[in-house]
XYZ file of C-alpha atoms in Angstrom:
697
model
C 11.813 23.180 -212.033
C 8.519 21.588 -212.995
C 7.192 22.619 -216.425
C 3.600 23.272 -217.438
C 1.161 20.399 -217.693
C -0.628 21.789 -220.733
C 1.371 19.449 -222.934
C -0.048 16.561 -220.976
C -3.557 17.508 -220.083
C -4.545 20.041 -222.709
C -3.682 20.471 -226.338
C -0.055 19.691 -226.941
C 2.329 20.591 -229.771
C 3.507 17.898 -232.120
C 7.074 17.401 -233.258
C 6.598 19.749 -236.226
C 5.336 22.593 -234.056
C 1.665 22.346 -234.964
C -1.062 21.878 -232.384
C -2.847 18.551 -232.320
C -6.369 18.002 -231.119
C -7.496 14.976 -229.161
C -4.591 14.776 -226.748
C -6.600 14.939 -223.540
C -4.564 13.163 -220.802
C -2.970 10.744 -223.276
C 0.404 12.151 -224.242
C 3.823 10.999 -223.065
C 2.815 8.087 -220.816
C 4.699 4.949 -219.916
C 4.545 2.249 -217.269
C 5.498 3.543 -213.829
C 6.628 1.884 -210.579
C 6.793 -1.536 -212.215
C 8.912 -2.952 -209.377
C 6.137 -2.274 -206.857
C 3.597 -3.896 -209.147
C 5.773 -7.034 -209.205
C 5.940 -6.913 -205.386
C 2.149 -6.595 -205.219
C 1.642 -9.595 -207.519
C 4.131 -11.642 -205.491
C 2.293 -10.640 -202.331
C -0.983 -11.896 -203.782
C 0.644 -15.227 -204.621
C 1.839 -15.426 -201.016
C -1.685 -14.538 -199.819
C -3.131 -17.438 -201.814
C -0.541 -19.850 -200.393
C -1.141 -18.557 -196.877
C -4.917 -18.918 -197.245
C -4.505 -22.428 -198.658
C -2.715 -23.399 -195.446
C -5.695 -22.103 -193.459
C -8.253 -23.937 -195.604
C -6.215 -27.134 -195.293
C -5.536 -27.049 -191.547
C -8.381 -25.007 -190.077
C -11.899 -25.839 -188.959
C -14.062 -22.844 -187.937
C -16.181 -25.130 -185.718
C -13.229 -25.235 -183.303
C -13.910 -21.588 -182.543
C -17.307 -22.538 -181.078
C -17.180 -26.081 -179.732
C -14.832 -27.848 -177.341
C -12.966 -31.175 -177.384
C -13.852 -34.334 -175.509
C -11.380 -36.593 -173.693
C -10.656 -38.472 -176.940
C -9.695 -35.331 -178.839
C -12.930 -35.287 -180.856
C -14.555 -31.976 -181.682
C -18.058 -31.746 -180.249
C -20.650 -31.754 -183.014
C -18.329 -33.532 -185.488
C -20.345 -36.196 -187.328
C -17.118 -37.772 -188.647
C -15.719 -38.388 -185.160
C -15.611 -41.809 -183.495
C -18.146 -42.195 -182.094
C -20.273 -39.920 -184.285
C -21.057 -36.706 -182.411
C -23.571 -35.138 -184.775
C -25.704 -32.616 -182.822
C -23.796 -33.458 -179.624
C -22.323 -29.971 -179.305
C -22.135 -29.330 -175.549
C -18.974 -30.084 -173.621
C -19.649 -31.646 -170.215
C -17.117 -32.502 -167.508
C -17.980 -35.875 -165.973
C -15.980 -35.863 -162.746
C -16.903 -32.944 -160.432
C -13.888 -33.611 -158.201
C -11.520 -33.150 -161.143
C -13.210 -29.835 -161.928
C -12.778 -28.816 -158.290
C -9.141 -29.888 -158.258
C -8.405 -27.797 -161.385
C -9.680 -24.695 -159.607
C -7.692 -25.098 -156.390
C -4.899 -22.566 -156.030
C -1.401 -23.899 -156.912
C -2.911 -27.147 -158.202
C -0.991 -28.854 -161.036
C -4.174 -30.357 -162.461
C -5.677 -28.416 -165.381
C -9.282 -28.350 -166.484
C -8.237 -29.399 -170.003
C -7.196 -32.770 -168.520
C -10.509 -33.354 -166.729
C -12.581 -36.097 -168.369
C -15.183 -34.553 -170.673
C -17.684 -35.787 -173.242
C -20.090 -34.193 -175.711
C -23.815 -34.119 -174.972
C -27.062 -32.889 -176.513
C -28.022 -30.808 -173.468
C -26.696 -30.053 -170.003
C -27.772 -32.590 -167.313
C -29.656 -31.476 -164.236
C -30.086 -33.417 -160.952
C -33.241 -35.401 -160.317
C -35.703 -34.182 -157.715
C -36.346 -37.643 -156.201
C -33.450 -39.920 -157.215
C -29.904 -39.904 -158.584
C -29.263 -39.255 -162.263
C -26.181 -40.598 -164.020
C -24.210 -39.496 -167.063
C -22.277 -42.392 -168.535
C -19.403 -42.470 -170.985
C -19.941 -43.136 -174.702
C -21.382 -46.669 -175.078
C -18.607 -49.051 -176.169
C -17.431 -52.605 -175.524
C -20.021 -54.671 -173.689
C -22.479 -51.786 -173.515
C -24.620 -52.671 -176.530
C -26.322 -49.352 -177.060
C -26.360 -47.127 -180.108
C -25.573 -43.442 -179.728
C -29.225 -42.638 -180.417
C -30.397 -44.983 -177.640
C -27.757 -43.555 -175.310
C -29.112 -40.036 -175.929
C -32.721 -41.176 -175.513
C -31.828 -42.699 -172.139
C -30.424 -39.334 -171.024
C -26.897 -40.805 -171.218
C -27.699 -43.262 -168.403
C -26.956 -47.001 -168.648
C -25.972 -47.537 -165.000
C -28.409 -50.446 -164.702
C -26.385 -52.386 -167.330
C -23.094 -52.117 -165.453
C -21.318 -55.076 -163.951
C -20.532 -55.024 -160.206
C -16.944 -54.029 -161.020
C -18.114 -51.122 -163.171
C -20.545 -49.977 -160.474
C -17.781 -50.011 -157.916
C -15.464 -47.880 -160.085
C -18.367 -45.531 -160.796
C -18.852 -44.983 -157.069
C -15.140 -44.072 -156.941
C -15.699 -41.420 -159.644
C -13.673 -43.494 -162.099
C -16.458 -44.270 -164.564
C -17.899 -45.355 -166.788
C -20.887 -43.637 -165.115
C -20.762 -40.442 -163.072
C -23.425 -38.912 -160.775
C -25.229 -35.684 -161.609
C -24.875 -33.769 -158.351
C -24.643 -30.182 -159.558
C -27.056 -28.414 -161.910
C -25.453 -27.026 -165.074
C -26.393 -24.554 -167.793
C -25.263 -24.108 -171.352
C -22.734 -21.267 -171.334
C -21.211 -20.825 -174.792
C -21.588 -24.550 -175.597
C -20.008 -25.732 -172.357
C -21.949 -26.982 -169.351
C -21.206 -24.520 -166.564
C -21.594 -26.115 -163.116
C -23.639 -24.166 -160.579
C -22.054 -24.644 -157.154
C -25.370 -25.526 -155.557
C -25.448 -29.278 -155.049
C -28.794 -31.096 -155.089
C -29.432 -32.351 -151.552
C -31.548 -35.252 -152.819
C -28.926 -36.448 -155.309
C -26.122 -36.001 -152.822
C -28.005 -38.011 -150.181
C -28.617 -40.870 -152.631
C -24.949 -40.808 -153.626
C -23.795 -41.031 -150.004
C -26.254 -43.849 -149.276
C -24.788 -45.822 -152.183
C -21.315 -45.486 -150.702
C -19.897 -42.963 -153.160
C -16.694 -41.091 -152.429
C -16.781 -37.587 -151.001
C -17.660 -34.842 -153.531
C -16.386 -31.310 -152.945
C -19.162 -28.703 -152.920
C -17.026 -25.560 -152.802
C -17.648 -22.512 -155.039
C -14.333 -23.373 -156.702
C -16.159 -25.886 -158.891
C -18.135 -23.011 -160.376
C -15.186 -20.656 -160.780
C -12.926 -23.203 -162.464
C -15.156 -23.660 -165.533
C -16.126 -19.990 -165.511
C -12.461 -18.956 -165.591
C -11.817 -21.256 -168.537
C -14.825 -19.988 -170.495
C -13.847 -16.354 -169.879
C -10.165 -16.704 -170.739
C -8.830 -14.299 -173.354
C -8.282 -17.037 -175.927
C -11.833 -18.356 -175.452
C -13.330 -14.868 -175.802
C -11.287 -14.218 -178.963
C -12.455 -17.524 -180.456
C -16.085 -16.657 -179.722
C -15.703 -13.262 -181.348
C -14.304 -14.907 -184.482
C -17.082 -17.512 -184.398
C -19.640 -14.677 -184.219
C -18.416 -13.511 -187.628
C -19.047 -16.921 -189.158
C -22.497 -17.233 -187.581
C -23.643 -13.761 -188.612
C -22.593 -13.927 -192.284
C -26.160 -13.136 -193.527
C -26.056 -9.944 -191.439
C -22.668 -9.009 -192.904
C -23.931 -9.487 -196.469
C -27.116 -7.470 -195.928
C -25.866 -4.740 -193.586
C -22.243 -4.634 -194.696
C -22.782 -5.053 -198.433
C -26.241 -4.510 -199.878
C -27.540 -1.790 -197.550
C -24.535 0.580 -197.911
C -24.655 0.041 -201.681
C -28.272 1.197 -201.765
C -27.696 4.123 -199.393
C -24.572 5.311 -201.224
C -26.332 5.366 -204.601
C -29.274 7.247 -203.056
C -26.854 9.786 -201.557
C -25.148 10.355 -204.927
C -28.485 10.839 -206.663
C -29.570 13.310 -204.004
C -26.286 15.210 -204.425
C -27.059 15.374 -208.118
C -30.583 16.739 -207.714
C -30.795 18.300 -204.204
C -27.265 19.558 -203.654
C -28.291 22.652 -201.656
C -30.109 20.613 -199.012
C -27.676 17.679 -198.733
C -25.165 19.233 -196.281
C -27.997 20.049 -193.859
C -29.575 16.608 -194.274
C -26.196 14.905 -193.791
C -25.370 16.748 -190.557
C -28.833 16.173 -189.063
C -28.912 12.499 -190.041
C -25.416 11.949 -188.660
C -26.408 13.271 -185.234
C -29.534 11.091 -185.148
C -27.624 7.951 -186.168
C -24.728 8.328 -183.746
C -27.169 8.851 -180.870
C -29.123 5.763 -181.989
C -26.016 3.565 -182.146
C -24.927 4.755 -178.686
C -28.352 3.913 -177.257
C -28.142 0.403 -178.759
C -24.851 -0.122 -176.944
C -26.466 1.044 -173.705
C -29.303 -1.445 -174.260
C -26.975 -4.391 -174.868
C -24.776 -3.377 -171.948
C -27.806 -3.562 -169.643
C -27.748 0.108 -168.644
C -31.112 0.773 -170.305
C -33.947 -1.738 -170.064
C -33.536 -5.492 -169.527
C -32.034 -6.504 -172.856
C -28.412 -7.067 -171.806
C -26.514 -9.875 -173.511
C -26.320 -13.177 -171.634
C -23.739 -15.954 -172.013
C -26.375 -18.605 -171.279
C -27.803 -20.365 -174.332
C -31.363 -21.679 -174.294
C -33.916 -21.780 -171.502
C -32.644 -21.675 -167.935
C -33.591 -20.807 -164.382
C -34.071 -17.013 -164.310
C -32.333 -16.911 -160.924
C -29.133 -18.274 -162.441
C -26.850 -15.431 -163.465
C -23.570 -16.067 -165.276
C -21.226 -13.224 -166.120
C -19.264 -12.992 -169.412
C -16.353 -10.759 -170.339
C -18.214 -9.713 -173.470
C -20.524 -7.609 -171.293
C -17.548 -5.628 -169.990
C -16.390 -5.012 -173.546
C -19.819 -3.703 -174.528
C -19.877 -1.361 -171.545
C -16.434 -0.026 -172.420
C -17.568 0.636 -176.002
C -20.752 2.293 -174.703
C -18.636 4.722 -172.650
C -16.400 5.392 -175.658
C -19.414 5.975 -177.914
C -20.832 8.417 -175.365
C -17.679 10.509 -175.592
C -17.637 10.295 -179.408
C -21.325 11.222 -179.558
C -20.878 14.351 -177.435
C -17.824 15.514 -179.397
C -19.512 14.794 -182.735
C -22.719 16.650 -181.904
C -20.815 19.697 -180.625
C -18.554 19.679 -183.697
C -21.478 19.438 -186.084
C -23.072 22.432 -184.363
C -19.808 24.366 -184.724
C -19.629 23.863 -188.493
C -23.207 24.921 -189.212
C -22.030 28.379 -190.291
C -19.634 26.787 -192.778
C -22.230 24.595 -194.471
C -23.004 27.230 -197.104
C -19.379 27.081 -198.169
C -19.643 23.295 -198.553
C -22.827 23.722 -200.597
C -21.027 25.876 -203.152
C -18.214 23.391 -203.704
C -20.619 20.421 -203.797
C -22.488 22.165 -206.615
C -19.355 21.880 -208.733
C -19.173 18.132 -208.073
C -22.881 17.798 -208.877
C -22.248 19.551 -212.185
C -19.486 17.068 -213.020
C -21.663 14.062 -212.112
C -24.386 15.456 -214.340
C -21.995 15.740 -217.298
C -20.103 12.459 -216.777
C -23.047 10.321 -215.652
C -21.127 7.050 -215.843
C -19.399 8.135 -212.617
C -22.496 7.147 -210.609
C -22.402 3.605 -211.993
C -18.636 3.075 -212.039
C -18.147 2.342 -208.263
C -20.246 -0.809 -208.733
C -17.220 -2.391 -210.448
C -14.730 -2.031 -207.538
C -17.633 -2.791 -205.171
C -18.219 -6.163 -206.847
C -14.482 -6.957 -206.857
C -14.143 -6.059 -203.177
C -17.273 -8.067 -202.326
C -15.821 -11.219 -203.878
C -12.467 -10.557 -202.219
C -14.009 -10.055 -198.768
C -15.974 -13.309 -198.961
C -12.769 -15.189 -199.707
C -10.734 -13.173 -197.208
C -13.127 -13.565 -194.243
C -13.513 -17.300 -194.894
C -9.727 -17.707 -195.016
C -9.380 -15.650 -191.807
C -11.788 -17.947 -189.936
C -9.847 -21.005 -191.102
C -6.502 -19.439 -190.145
C -7.742 -18.552 -186.666
C -8.789 -22.194 -186.184
C -5.786 -23.855 -187.846
C -4.115 -25.171 -184.699
C -3.389 -28.854 -184.238
C -5.282 -31.101 -181.809
C -2.575 -32.590 -179.576
C -2.614 -34.620 -176.393
C -1.601 -32.698 -173.308
C 1.610 -33.519 -171.480
C 0.503 -33.970 -167.890
C 1.806 -35.746 -164.790
C -1.477 -36.188 -162.957
C -2.400 -39.466 -161.306
C -5.946 -40.438 -162.192
C -7.773 -43.513 -163.433
C -10.842 -44.110 -165.603
C -12.603 -47.294 -166.649
C -11.938 -48.322 -170.257
C -15.028 -50.014 -171.723
C -13.071 -51.466 -174.652
C -10.214 -52.869 -172.570
C -12.684 -53.861 -169.809
C -10.397 -52.634 -167.062
C -9.349 -49.577 -165.106
C -6.858 -47.499 -167.099
C -4.529 -45.158 -165.247
C -2.308 -44.164 -168.184
C -4.582 -42.028 -170.334
C -5.637 -39.202 -168.035
C -4.263 -36.383 -170.143
C -6.823 -34.540 -172.200
C -6.514 -32.826 -175.571
C -6.174 -29.199 -176.561
C -5.622 -27.153 -179.703
C -1.984 -26.118 -180.056
C -1.167 -22.915 -181.931
C 2.415 -22.508 -183.160
C 4.097 -19.083 -183.605
C 3.986 -19.378 -187.401
C 0.167 -19.362 -187.226
C 0.265 -15.951 -185.527
C 2.571 -14.707 -188.293
C 0.209 -16.132 -190.936
C -2.759 -14.358 -189.311
C -0.917 -11.013 -189.165
C 0.177 -11.450 -192.795
C -3.447 -12.145 -193.751
C -4.715 -9.063 -191.918
C -2.076 -6.870 -193.533
C -2.918 -8.304 -196.947
C -6.608 -7.577 -196.463
C -5.908 -3.963 -195.544
C -3.459 -3.489 -198.436
C -5.920 -4.979 -200.927
C -8.696 -2.705 -199.645
C -6.507 0.381 -199.983
C -5.396 -0.770 -203.443
C -8.924 -1.150 -204.806
C -10.012 2.170 -203.283
C -6.955 3.834 -204.835
C -7.724 2.316 -208.236
C -11.289 3.592 -208.030
C -10.108 7.079 -207.014
C -7.571 7.235 -209.854
C -10.160 6.246 -212.466
C -12.583 8.896 -211.176
C -9.828 11.526 -211.161
C -8.940 10.767 -214.780
C -12.579 11.057 -215.844
C -13.121 14.367 -214.041
C -9.860 15.815 -215.378
C -11.106 15.107 -218.905
C -14.196 17.155 -218.083
C -12.186 20.078 -216.648
C -9.619 20.427 -219.404
C -12.326 20.441 -222.053
C -13.623 23.684 -220.470
C -16.337 21.786 -218.568
C -18.322 21.116 -221.687
C -19.262 18.084 -223.682
C -16.396 18.257 -226.181
C -15.293 15.972 -229.010
C -11.913 15.906 -227.288
C -13.391 13.947 -224.377
C -13.753 10.208 -225.026
C -17.307 8.955 -225.346
C -16.912 6.903 -222.200
C -14.271 8.764 -220.139
C -14.607 6.386 -217.199
C -13.658 3.308 -219.182
C -10.890 5.189 -220.980
C -9.517 6.215 -217.589
C -9.704 2.578 -216.457
C -7.694 1.521 -219.503
C -4.987 4.109 -218.745
C -4.800 2.940 -215.137
C -4.452 -0.740 -216.029
C -1.943 -0.064 -218.798
C 0.342 2.468 -217.100
C -0.291 3.181 -213.420
C -1.100 0.001 -211.455
C 2.394 0.033 -209.967
C 1.977 3.624 -208.775
C -1.331 2.768 -207.118
C 0.266 -0.311 -205.519
C 3.060 1.729 -203.905
C 0.607 4.373 -202.656
C -1.640 1.796 -201.015
C 1.435 0.015 -199.603
C 2.631 3.206 -197.895
C -0.745 3.689 -196.188
C -0.912 0.015 -195.139
C 2.651 0.051 -193.810
C 2.119 3.190 -191.731
C -1.168 1.845 -190.371
C 0.499 -1.464 -189.446
C 3.312 0.329 -187.623
C 0.764 2.391 -185.723
C -1.165 -0.770 -184.807
C 1.993 -2.533 -183.550
C 3.103 0.456 -181.491
C -0.389 0.815 -180.049
C -0.377 -2.870 -179.042
C 3.018 -2.461 -177.373
C 1.791 0.646 -175.562
C -1.245 -1.203 -174.195
C 0.847 -4.170 -173.047
C 3.245 -1.856 -171.257
C 0.307 -0.097 -169.631
C -1.207 -3.407 -168.460
C 2.126 -4.668 -167.123
C 2.636 -1.397 -165.243
C 6.023 -0.610 -166.815
C 4.934 2.770 -168.184
C 5.466 5.903 -166.170
C 2.407 7.164 -164.319
C 3.878 10.648 -163.992
C 2.890 13.725 -165.894
C 5.865 13.439 -168.254
C 5.155 9.796 -169.080
C 1.484 10.427 -169.805
C 2.338 13.441 -171.953
C 4.859 11.441 -173.978
C 2.370 8.625 -174.408
C -0.438 10.854 -175.709
C 1.968 12.919 -177.835
C 3.352 9.868 -179.618
C -0.156 8.565 -180.202
C -1.273 11.905 -181.639
C 1.802 12.185 -183.859
C 1.163 8.763 -185.371
C -2.423 9.765 -186.081
C -1.253 12.967 -187.777
C 1.296 11.089 -189.884
C -1.392 8.606 -190.957
C -3.839 11.384 -191.904
C -1.151 13.334 -193.782
C -0.061 10.325 -195.815
C -3.653 9.479 -196.747
C -4.237 13.084 -197.832
C -1.019 13.191 -199.877
C -1.874 9.846 -201.444
C -5.291 11.025 -202.576
C -3.820 14.072 -204.312
C -1.035 11.924 -205.736
C -3.615 9.639 -207.356
C -5.154 12.700 -209.006
C -1.828 13.767 -210.494
C -1.126 10.173 -211.562
C -4.420 10.191 -213.461
C -3.634 13.571 -215.034
C 0.095 13.361 -215.739
C 0.890 9.647 -215.745
C 3.898 10.305 -213.484
C 5.236 7.872 -210.892
C 3.748 7.930 -207.413
C 6.483 9.917 -205.704
C 6.786 12.461 -208.542
C 3.001 12.882 -208.586
C 3.041 13.421 -204.809
C 5.650 16.136 -205.224
C 3.630 17.923 -207.933
C 0.388 17.725 -205.934
C 2.008 18.968 -202.712
C 3.604 21.935 -204.501
C 0.294 22.912 -206.090
C -1.550 22.758 -202.776
C 1.083 24.710 -200.853
C 1.116 27.445 -203.493
C -2.674 27.823 -203.322
C -3.422 26.880 -199.730
C -5.177 30.148 -198.861
C -7.219 30.024 -201.999
C -8.630 26.530 -201.691
C -7.947 25.445 -198.115
C -11.184 26.209 -196.312
C -13.452 25.219 -199.182
C -11.710 21.879 -199.556
C -11.637 21.138 -195.820
C -15.323 21.920 -195.269
C -16.258 19.846 -198.315
C -14.231 16.933 -196.968
C -15.919 17.233 -193.570
C -19.392 16.982 -195.128
C -18.322 13.988 -197.221
C -16.801 12.338 -194.147
C -20.070 12.817 -192.263
C -21.885 11.316 -195.237
C -19.691 8.204 -195.096
C -20.368 7.944 -191.385
C -24.108 8.225 -192.041
C -23.962 5.217 -194.371
C -21.741 3.172 -192.050
C -23.759 4.062 -188.930
C -26.950 3.066 -190.760
C -25.284 -0.296 -191.448
C -24.481 -0.591 -187.748
C -28.067 0.239 -186.712
C -29.561 -2.352 -189.057
C -26.889 -4.814 -187.905
C -28.083 -4.366 -184.318
C -31.681 -4.893 -185.401
C -30.932 -8.097 -187.343
C -28.780 -9.516 -184.546
C -31.596 -8.837 -182.074
C -33.804 -11.520 -183.655
C -34.408 -14.933 -182.071
C -31.990 -16.655 -184.451
C -28.972 -14.850 -182.974
C -30.219 -14.543 -179.388
C -31.336 -17.984 -178.269
C -31.148 -20.508 -181.086
C -28.306 -22.594 -182.503
C -26.631 -19.542 -184.106
C -26.601 -17.488 -180.904
C -23.715 -15.037 -180.926
C -21.723 -14.187 -177.832
C -21.931 -10.433 -178.457
C -23.114 -8.118 -181.249
C -19.927 -6.069 -180.809
C -17.692 -7.522 -183.546
C -20.391 -8.233 -186.190
C -21.731 -4.677 -185.795
C -18.206 -3.274 -185.963
C -17.550 -5.217 -189.179
C -20.874 -4.023 -190.634
C -19.767 -0.486 -189.812
C -16.325 -1.019 -191.405
C -17.746 -2.647 -194.546
C -20.346 0.107 -194.822
C -17.595 2.707 -194.550
C -15.526 1.004 -197.273
C -18.531 0.820 -199.621
C -19.406 4.451 -198.888
C -15.782 5.420 -199.563
C -15.968 3.790 -202.995
C -19.117 5.679 -203.956
C -18.409 8.959 -202.180
C -15.050 9.058 -203.951
C -17.064 10.173 -206.984
C -17.831 13.458 -205.220
C -14.633 13.611 -203.182
C -12.273 13.023 -206.099
C -14.350 15.268 -208.346
C -13.861 18.180 -205.933
C -10.156 17.499 -205.374
C -9.432 16.888 -209.040
C -11.156 20.077 -210.141
C -9.416 22.106 -207.421
C -5.971 20.739 -208.319
C -6.681 21.285 -212.005
C -7.822 24.817 -211.176
C -4.555 25.466 -209.312
C -2.464 24.170 -212.186
C -4.563 26.094 -214.697
C -4.032 29.289 -212.717
C -0.282 28.733 -212.503
C 0.057 28.170 -216.230
C -1.970 31.277 -217.096
C -0.551 33.891 -214.711
C -3.177 33.442 -211.998
C -6.236 33.328 -214.230
C -7.702 29.883 -214.915
C -8.603 29.460 -218.577
C -10.281 26.038 -218.501
C -12.306 26.321 -215.257
C -16.100 25.880 -215.545
C -18.105 29.041 -214.774
C -19.596 27.476 -211.642
C -16.116 26.840 -210.227
C -15.084 30.401 -211.022
C -18.090 31.630 -209.094
C -17.063 29.484 -206.138
C -13.332 30.218 -206.036
C -12.786 33.324 -208.168
C -15.195 35.854 -206.749
C -13.252 38.557 -204.889
C -15.762 38.862 -202.043
C -15.668 35.099 -201.521
C -11.888 35.112 -201.575
C -11.732 37.813 -198.941
C -14.132 35.883 -196.718
C -12.127 32.674 -197.104
C -8.806 34.281 -196.213
C -10.050 36.156 -193.145
């Protein structure tokens, strides 16, 4: 049977039976859950080793640019020859591109001869343009001169070289098809230039296939799942200024403003929060409609730079945006209807928020404290995102193993070479996938850990306020926030580590099961019957409920850890028992308060998303060198970072409410149903008989 907590959180008797003063939340503490703290430290060491592998092996430029036939990365100034500013991958031989697109063909596009260029070649209107291989051997041209000549040195070729060029064996190749820059690869347009083709035939060149396959082959490669995933990851690296401003600085400013408004305009804040939430979610949905092309003419385009307006190239990113737009429409409708339904409950939320505002006014350091975990998380995220980009690009450049018969003229060897037709590709081993998953899990665990630490410190500070009868008392330390931080670091880091690990583990399991469910759905192995669909949705809903329950239990466990200094599991037991014994008394007030705070977090994160859309809509990210493939992932990350920052700051109000309510429950239990330490404002909120009757109806 659990004993009273007065000996821990109030005045406690000494060994000689007298009552000592100054024992607020200090007595009978020791280090808890040390084993989990050791596991957490070991995990961080493993995270550093794992990230070091990524920094050593990875190159984020691989996520954007392709490889040439020598295995060089386009745009790499250290390559041989130097490819600085030559960032566009161009396939020289149109027949090889055609062959790679023919059904059941063994020839792959990755083995087609490709080089890196400054811009995509286009056919001449009155003659035949050529694109020649990198100048080597007897071709005495510098790379700069080669670029200035539009990659054409056909006039310098020997008769033997001209003959092999007419056989599409190099070193020069005709420009028959127009091409456009699609995600840093030159996409052929299957519309051959009649003038260029006529000149080519008059010179005795071999037959060139003009089928639409030549278009689809490159398009299929550019729109493959791996290519789309690489572009999404590259978008993160290109939009880092947006992430800092919209994912870091803006939510910091908005969260502080929200806390100050809670402090001074608490009666109006629930109404402002609900109204602002509805406006923001409608705005974000409209932005998705704009970028999906369903409103206006501002849809995203995979083509980079100026191009013929009649050329239209489709990218999978547009489909993803349209799917998200449909999802956001559903979320918007549900959210607006729900916010309308809770309007009658807003007065209840106002009363409980007044208690939190009173606490913030007394313990004013609470408004400033979240800046500390915010700064720590900011530094961590910069390191973590950089390591993630390197891990995603940490494959090895290897030569393909192919059995194709093709020949190309070697300028160095001065002869036709039929042995080196295989191209290069980036090979990803299974251990890289494991390293990426480990890194993602570590990022989520670290985030939950820092949020939990922040919540525990706030809970300890607010508990000091409550058990001193809500007054400025000499029993409360001068700086309760920093005293609470000291207790956390000295005694309870292990308990916070195990709590954050439980949440991360459950979330990871849910993510894995969701991935398996989607793969089964795509492969068609799931049952399409009523029973199969019901089981699918039921399991998904159960996992969501388990995740929500664990997060709720964890939050209350952190409060009891701050108050009692118990281990995580013992604190969870105490908190659960208190809540179950007083569920009718505090349930509705707590739930409505949490709903308003949740809407407030969404307001901050949705504001980050809106400003992210606006920043990504500038010329820098639409048409210039840093063009992103889609605003989807950067905006989503801005939203997630904004939500994390808002969680850190809103925890001041959230944990204040929960801590005071749990303390009120314990106070009532220890004093036969009448709380002795509760502030008058809390008694007005929870103790009034008319209010109690209304809550329990």
